[in-house]
mmCIF file of C-alpha atoms in Angstrom:
data_model
loop_
_atom_site.group_PDB
_atom_site.id
_atom_site.type_symbol
_atom_site.label_atom_id
_atom_site.label_comp_id
_atom_site.label_asym_id
_atom_site.label_seq_id
_atom_site.Cartn_x
_atom_site.Cartn_y
_atom_site.Cartn_z
ATOM 1 C CA MET A 1 0.035 0.000 0.096
ATOM 2 C CA LEU A 2 3.042 2.701 0.072
ATOM 3 C CA PRO A 3 3.493 4.254 -1.678
ATOM 4 C CA PHE A 4 0.054 4.668 -3.454
ATOM 5 C CA GLU A 5 0.670 4.903 -7.350
ATOM 6 C CA GLY A 6 -0.589 8.287 -9.488
ATOM 7 C CA GLY A 7 2.442 10.831 -7.276
ATOM 8 C CA VAL A 8 0.433 14.143 -4.949
ATOM 9 C CA THR A 9 -1.863 14.100 -7.196
ATOM 10 C CA ASN A 10 -3.562 11.182 -5.837
ATOM 11 C CA THR A 11 -5.920 11.619 -3.537
ATOM 12 C CA GLU A 12 -4.052 9.450 -0.703
ATOM 13 C CA ASN A 13 -0.433 10.607 -1.237
ATOM 14 C CA GLY A 14 -2.419 14.138 -1.230
ATOM 15 C CA THR A 15 -3.105 13.534 2.394
ATOM 16 C CA LEU A 16 -0.754 11.576 3.432
ATOM 17 C CA LEU A 17 2.438 14.523 2.622
ATOM 18 C CA LEU A 18 -0.222 16.698 4.349
ATOM 19 C CA ALA A 19 -0.420 14.020 7.418
ATOM 20 C CA LEU A 20 3.579 13.848 7.455
ATOM 21 C CA LEU A 21 3.404 17.723 6.534
ATOM 22 C CA LEU A 22 1.443 18.727 9.860
ATOM 23 C CA ALA A 23 2.971 16.649 11.963
ATOM 24 C CA ALA A 24 6.470 18.291 11.066
ATOM 25 C CA GLY A 25 5.298 21.347 12.212
ATOM 26 C CA TYR A 26 3.665 19.687 15.109
ATOM 27 C CA MET A 27 7.012 18.399 16.317
ATOM 28 C CA PHE A 28 9.733 21.366 14.906
ATOM 29 C CA TYR A 29 7.130 24.425 16.193
ATOM 30 C CA GLY A 30 3.588 23.214 17.855
ATOM 31 C CA GLN A 31 5.891 21.030 20.595
ATOM 32 C CA ARG A 32 7.269 24.342 22.477
ATOM 33 C CA ARG A 33 4.509 26.938 22.019
ATOM 34 C CA ASN A 34 1.200 26.449 23.340
ATOM 35 C CA THR A 35 -0.969 28.419 20.933
ATOM 36 C CA PRO A 36 -3.601 28.012 17.870
ATOM 37 C CA LEU A 37 -1.612 27.015 15.486
ATOM 38 C CA LYS A 38 -0.345 24.038 18.002
ATOM 39 C CA VAL A 39 -3.408 22.361 18.384
ATOM 40 C CA VAL A 40 -4.424 22.674 14.210
ATOM 41 C CA ALA A 41 -1.011 21.080 13.802
ATOM 42 C CA LYS A 42 -1.332 18.364 16.275
ATOM 43 C CA THR A 43 -4.613 17.581 15.876
ATOM 44 C CA LEU A 44 -5.403 17.465 12.052
ATOM 45 C CA SER A 45 -1.960 15.410 11.441
ATOM 46 C CA VAL A 46 -4.628 12.138 12.412
ATOM 47 C CA THR A 47 -7.462 13.639 11.404
ATOM 48 C CA MET A 48 -5.669 13.251 7.980
ATOM 49 C CA LEU A 49 -4.939 9.981 8.588
ATOM 50 C CA ALA A 50 -8.761 8.299 9.233
ATOM 51 C CA GLY A 51 -9.550 10.614 5.616
ATOM 52 C CA LEU A 52 -6.193 8.404 4.451
ATOM 53 C CA SER A 53 -8.361 5.882 5.796
ATOM 54 C CA ALA A 54 -11.780 6.871 4.358
ATOM 55 C CA SER A 55 -10.763 7.828 0.986
ATOM 56 C CA ALA A 56 -8.535 4.368 0.371
ATOM 57 C CA GLY A 57 -11.728 2.291 1.581
ATOM 58 C CA GLY A 58 -10.416 0.611 4.822
ATOM 59 C CA PRO A 59 -12.607 -0.381 7.120
ATOM 60 C CA TRP A 60 -14.371 1.732 9.532
ATOM 61 C CA LEU A 61 -13.142 0.863 13.040
ATOM 62 C CA LEU A 62 -9.742 2.152 11.581
ATOM 63 C CA THR A 63 -11.362 5.503 10.649
ATOM 64 C CA LEU A 64 -13.071 5.735 14.109
ATOM 65 C CA ALA A 65 -9.785 4.142 16.085
ATOM 66 C CA LEU A 66 -7.739 8.052 14.132
ATOM 67 C CA MET A 67 -10.422 9.960 15.131
ATOM 68 C CA LEU A 68 -10.433 8.989 18.769
ATOM 69 C CA CYS A 69 -7.044 9.174 18.667
ATOM 70 C CA ALA A 70 -7.469 12.721 16.952
ATOM 71 C CA ALA A 71 -9.920 13.777 19.393
ATOM 72 C CA GLY A 72 -7.454 12.593 21.738
ATOM 73 C CA ASP A 73 -4.942 14.782 20.497
ATOM 74 C CA PHE A 74 -7.244 17.391 20.504
ATOM 75 C CA PHE A 75 -8.146 17.866 24.182
ATOM 76 C CA LEU A 76 -4.207 16.950 25.274
ATOM 77 C CA ALA A 77 -2.848 19.632 23.075
ATOM 78 C CA ILE A 78 -4.887 21.666 25.224
ATOM 79 C CA GLU A 79 -5.154 20.482 27.895
ATOM 80 C CA GLN A 80 -1.443 22.148 28.271
ATOM 81 C CA MET A 81 -3.477 24.924 28.498
ATOM 82 C CA ASP A 82 -5.904 23.696 30.487
ATOM 83 C CA LYS A 83 -5.194 21.262 33.095
ATOM 84 C CA ARG A 84 -9.079 20.298 33.203
ATOM 85 C CA PHE A 85 -8.870 18.177 29.449
ATOM 86 C CA PHE A 86 -6.614 15.561 30.455
ATOM 87 C CA LEU A 87 -9.707 13.062 31.132
ATOM 88 C CA ALA A 88 -11.458 13.645 27.721
ATOM 89 C CA GLY A 89 -7.948 13.145 26.065
ATOM 90 C CA LEU A 90 -6.971 9.771 28.058
ATOM 91 C CA GLY A 91 -10.743 8.217 27.661
ATOM 92 C CA ALA A 92 -10.314 9.965 23.763
ATOM 93 C CA PHE A 93 -7.400 7.639 23.341
ATOM 94 C CA LEU A 94 -9.089 5.161 25.548
ATOM 95 C CA ALA A 95 -11.740 4.273 23.365
ATOM 96 C CA GLY A 96 -9.900 4.804 20.447
ATOM 97 C CA HIS A 97 -7.553 1.619 21.071
ATOM 98 C CA ILE A 98 -10.281 -0.515 22.305
ATOM 99 C CA ALA A 99 -11.619 0.617 18.398
ATOM 100 C CA TYR A 100 -8.149 -1.167 17.447
ATOM 101 C CA VAL A 101 -8.676 -4.530 19.165
ATOM 102 C CA VAL A 102 -12.002 -4.938 17.690
ATOM 103 C CA LEU A 103 -10.204 -4.385 14.600
ATOM 104 C CA PHE A 104 -7.720 -6.363 15.928
ATOM 105 C CA VAL A 105 -9.294 -9.696 16.388
ATOM 106 C CA ALA A 106 -12.216 -9.149 13.402
ATOM 107 C CA LEU A 107 -9.366 -8.675 11.033
ATOM 108 C CA PRO A 108 -7.883 -11.871 9.060
ATOM 109 C CA GLN A 109 -4.918 -12.929 9.544
ATOM 110 C CA PRO A 110 -2.446 -12.913 7.394
ATOM 111 C CA ASP A 111 -0.032 -16.049 5.123
ATOM 112 C CA ASN A 112 2.911 -13.470 6.034
ATOM 113 C CA ALA A 113 1.767 -13.233 9.783
ATOM 114 C CA LEU A 114 5.244 -12.938 11.619
ATOM 115 C CA PRO A 115 6.519 -16.429 13.644
ATOM 116 C CA GLN A 116 5.247 -16.980 16.633
ATOM 117 C CA TRP A 117 8.677 -17.700 18.527
ATOM 118 C CA THR A 118 8.704 -13.710 17.114
ATOM 119 C CA LEU A 119 5.269 -12.865 18.797
ATOM 120 C CA ALA A 120 5.570 -14.526 22.102
ATOM 121 C CA ILE A 121 8.547 -12.457 22.654
ATOM 122 C CA VAL A 122 6.874 -9.494 21.328
ATOM 123 C CA GLY A 123 3.869 -10.102 23.748
ATOM 124 C CA VAL A 124 6.218 -11.151 27.007
ATOM 125 C CA ALA A 125 7.560 -7.179 26.158
ATOM 126 C CA MET A 126 4.521 -5.424 26.120
ATOM 127 C CA VAL A 127 3.021 -7.483 29.349
ATOM 128 C CA ALA A 128 6.097 -6.928 31.373
ATOM 129 C CA VAL A 129 7.057 -3.265 30.139
ATOM 130 C CA ALA A 130 2.952 -2.598 30.923
ATOM 131 C CA LEU A 131 2.517 -4.105 34.625
ATOM 132 C CA GLY A 132 5.951 -2.108 35.175
ATOM 133 C CA MET A 133 4.323 0.633 34.375
ATOM 134 C CA GLY A 134 1.341 0.517 35.966
ATOM 135 C CA ARG A 135 3.598 -0.792 39.679
ATOM 136 C CA ARG A 136 5.423 2.790 38.710
ATOM 137 C CA LEU A 137 2.265 4.778 38.006
ATOM 138 C CA PHE A 138 -0.015 3.428 40.897
ATOM 139 C CA PRO A 139 1.782 5.145 43.461
ATOM 140 C CA VAL A 140 2.616 9.176 42.046
ATOM 141 C CA THR A 141 -0.256 9.565 39.944
ATOM 142 C CA GLY A 142 -2.675 10.828 43.907
ATOM 143 C CA GLU A 143 -6.664 11.227 41.889
ATOM 144 C CA LEU A 144 -5.313 9.576 38.705
ATOM 145 C CA ARG A 145 -5.002 6.264 39.501
ATOM 146 C CA TRP A 146 -7.410 4.141 38.215
ATOM 147 C CA PRO A 147 -7.782 6.185 35.078
ATOM 148 C CA VAL A 148 -4.431 5.667 34.317
ATOM 149 C CA SER A 149 -4.672 1.970 35.496
ATOM 150 C CA ALA A 150 -6.887 1.751 32.979
ATOM 151 C CA TYR A 151 -5.822 3.185 30.659
ATOM 152 C CA VAL A 152 -2.205 0.830 30.992
ATOM 153 C CA ALA A 153 -4.688 -2.133 30.921
ATOM 154 C CA VAL A 154 -6.572 -1.239 27.700
ATOM 155 C CA ILE A 155 -3.027 -0.488 25.476
ATOM 156 C CA LEU A 156 -2.069 -3.928 27.198
ATOM 157 C CA ILE A 157 -5.345 -5.677 26.079
ATOM 158 C CA MET A 158 -4.219 -3.730 22.228
ATOM 159 C CA GLY A 159 -0.571 -4.796 21.879
ATOM 160 C CA LEU A 160 -1.525 -8.638 22.165
ATOM 161 C CA ALA A 161 -4.572 -8.084 20.267
ATOM 162 C CA SER A 162 -2.288 -7.176 17.459
ATOM 163 C CA LEU A 163 -0.166 -10.286 18.265
ATOM 164 C CA TRP A 164 -3.822 -12.265 17.582
ATOM 165 C CA ASN A 165 -3.477 -10.554 14.278
ATOM 166 C CA GLY A 166 0.489 -10.704 13.926
ATOM 167 C CA ALA A 167 0.675 -8.556 10.721
ATOM 168 C CA GLY A 168 4.273 -6.989 10.960
ATOM 169 C CA LEU A 169 2.914 -3.680 10.627
ATOM 170 C CA ILE A 170 0.162 -3.534 12.841
ATOM 171 C CA VAL A 171 2.349 -5.379 16.295
ATOM 172 C CA ALA A 172 5.347 -2.721 15.213
ATOM 173 C CA GLY A 173 2.120 0.179 15.014
ATOM 174 C CA ALA A 174 1.515 -1.821 18.839
ATOM 175 C CA ALA A 175 4.499 -1.829 20.037
ATOM 176 C CA CYS A 176 5.376 2.165 19.252
ATOM 177 C CA PHE A 177 2.620 3.151 20.273
ATOM 178 C CA MET A 178 3.471 1.202 24.072
ATOM 179 C CA VAL A 179 6.727 2.725 23.944
ATOM 180 C CA SER A 180 5.093 6.995 23.388
ATOM 181 C CA ASP A 181 2.667 6.108 26.067
ATOM 182 C CA SER A 182 5.078 4.361 28.259
ATOM 183 C CA ILE A 183 7.586 7.900 27.713
ATOM 184 C CA LEU A 184 5.401 9.899 28.090
ATOM 185 C CA ALA A 185 3.780 8.632 31.326
ATOM 186 C CA ALA A 186 7.493 8.052 32.729
ATOM 187 C CA GLU A 187 7.829 12.229 31.430
ATOM 188 C CA ARG A 188 4.443 13.392 32.739
ATOM 189 C CA PHE A 189 4.425 11.676 36.788
ATOM 190 C CA LEU A 190 8.067 10.319 36.999
ATOM 191 C CA MET A 191 10.687 12.242 35.098
ATOM 192 C CA LYS A 192 11.513 15.569 37.984
ATOM 193 C CA ALA A 193 11.213 19.256 36.501
ATOM 194 C CA GLU A 194 14.940 19.416 36.659
ATOM 195 C CA SER A 195 15.541 16.045 34.558
ATOM 196 C CA PRO A 196 18.177 16.848 31.689
ATOM 197 C CA PHE A 197 15.371 14.025 29.805
ATOM 198 C CA ARG A 198 12.871 16.450 29.533
ATOM 199 C CA GLN A 199 14.348 17.524 27.136
ATOM 200 C CA PHE A 200 14.206 14.376 24.063
ATOM 201 C CA ALA A 201 10.283 13.033 25.903
ATOM 202 C CA GLY A 202 8.013 15.654 23.740
ATOM 203 C CA PRO A 203 10.249 14.685 20.288
ATOM 204 C CA ALA A 204 10.433 10.844 21.557
ATOM 205 C CA VAL A 205 6.603 11.095 22.661
ATOM 206 C CA TRP A 206 5.353 12.981 18.841
ATOM 207 C CA ILE A 207 7.157 11.036 17.133
ATOM 208 C CA THR A 208 7.115 7.069 17.953
ATOM 209 C CA TYR A 209 3.188 7.787 18.256
ATOM 210 C CA PHE A 210 3.090 8.511 14.714
ATOM 211 C CA ALA A 211 4.769 5.820 13.777
ATOM 212 C CA ALA A 212 2.867 3.581 15.631
ATOM 213 C CA GLN A 213 -0.620 5.033 13.800
ATOM 214 C CA VAL A 214 0.813 5.622 10.451
ATOM 215 C CA LEU A 215 2.509 2.000 10.600
ATOM 216 C CA ILE A 216 -1.295 0.339 11.996
ATOM 217 C CA LEU A 217 -2.919 2.971 9.007
ATOM 218 C CA PHE A 218 -1.076 0.630 6.156
ATOM 219 C CA GLY A 219 -0.908 -3.120 7.908
ATOM 220 C CA VAL A 220 -4.120 -2.728 8.404
ATOM 221 C CA LEU A 221 -5.297 -0.867 5.327
ATOM 222 C CA GLY A 222 -2.161 -4.425 3.936
ATOM 223 C CA VAL A 223 -4.645 -7.283 5.201
ATOM 224 C CA PHE A 224 -8.137 -5.751 4.383
ATOM 225 C CA LEU A 225 -7.427 -4.947 1.332
ATOM 226 C CA ALA A 226 -5.289 -7.633 0.443
#
């Protein structure tokens, strides 16, 4: 599925290019500024991926999951200006992960699925990361401990659901999503304000997150449209 035929004048290619430009704009401009342009770039980058899913004939659950994640991006972008929107963002992403779980389980398993031993290793790593993060976050998240714990559980289920399908891009995307959320949680709840790693956390979160969405998008399209 990647790249699409027809050059940049092709609808799918144009949509993907716009999404990448918006993601790059947020990466280099938006992360350090609290402006409406930041909110627009962050939200529209994944919204364009949802549009790409729809225009390419992808499953509606894929489009829905991407739209829910775009809503989560919107709430978390404005949350930096108004802390009341954090739970709304968390809830939108949680709903997006549930949509991904249903999608991954419903998809047919591809003929070129990853070997079982590879899936087993990835599954053990996913469980270890989720349990480790849950154990570290529970004592330090205060009144958010139960919503955060529920989110950790759901994203683990999403990761394991990707193994059920076994497509390489889908598994890689789910793993990137878990890595991104782990870095984000560490930055928000575990890192000290003076930690030198904070300057790298934001870019790492965004790169792994956007890569996750792109990998899942093309992984699902590759299986669904095969």
